[in-house]
């Protein structure tokens, strides 16, 4: 049953990458006061089977290897390093990937390579789904992009720009050349590659993504909400 569920999720993620797919969602003004934009369902969905509503775009920072010194790891998200994003604690766009490890910085939605927006796909709007710990109707499903592409027997759309039938992936591996962690085995600092460097072997096929999956039925016009699972002390935007 778990294998069947996973296959359905992967097929739906793949479908959302098609240029001619019909999005389940649209962006509009949130019903939450002061929240700005929000994401809304375009149709009634019973949720009898797992339904992937949208994808979470942004730059992916992979998790730490076991031989890295965690207390010396880089905890600064890509958006903050460029001087135009909030700090790690105050960034409402940081999506921690529990099953894959690492996180996606949804504030960083500009490609590191060609400047194109990672949310050009209308279904790549998960970073605009707002927080509600009590009335949430979605949950995060994290996954490896290589598994999704292998499941659908293609790796072509992984390149920037996608192809004539598919959008490019809404996530990119972090490539800003910044320090990543201190390697306690080698006794040296390991850095992320720069955008001009090829991806090193230890990062090959490690790009991960996130999808927002319905946890309860929704009607047309309902706002999608997610429990961010925040911990005290809460950032100011969540107080």
Tab-separated table of C-alpha atoms in Angstrom, residues 1 10 25 43 54 62 74 88-89 133 135 141 143-144 152 157 160 165 172 174 177 183 187 227 232-233 239:
chain	number	residue	atom	x	y	z
A	1	UNK	CA	0.000	0.000	0.000
A	10	UNK	CA	5.388	10.785	-7.862
A	25	UNK	CA	-4.477	26.084	-7.165
A	43	UNK	CA	-11.939	23.095	-7.385
A	54	UNK	CA	1.452	22.370	-5.463
A	62	UNK	CA	21.344	19.583	1.671
A	74	UNK	CA	26.727	27.074	7.891
A	88	UNK	CA	17.262	31.959	9.504
A	89	UNK	CA	14.999	32.403	12.533
A	133	UNK	CA	-1.588	25.448	13.416
A	135	UNK	CA	-7.005	24.780	10.696
A	141	UNK	CA	5.848	15.545	1.459
A	143	UNK	CA	11.249	13.657	-1.915
A	144	UNK	CA	14.321	13.150	-4.074
A	152	UNK	CA	8.906	8.616	-15.029
A	157	UNK	CA	13.839	18.287	-17.650
A	160	UNK	CA	17.428	24.750	-16.751
A	165	UNK	CA	6.584	19.922	-22.779
A	172	UNK	CA	18.177	24.023	-7.444
A	174	UNK	CA	22.776	25.541	-3.517
A	177	UNK	CA	30.469	28.923	-3.020
A	183	UNK	CA	34.973	17.952	7.728
A	187	UNK	CA	40.286	18.399	8.813
A	227	UNK	CA	1.123	23.956	10.157
A	232	UNK	CA	9.369	28.799	20.862
A	233	UNK	CA	10.459	31.523	20.770
A	239	UNK	CA	3.141	35.982	17.079
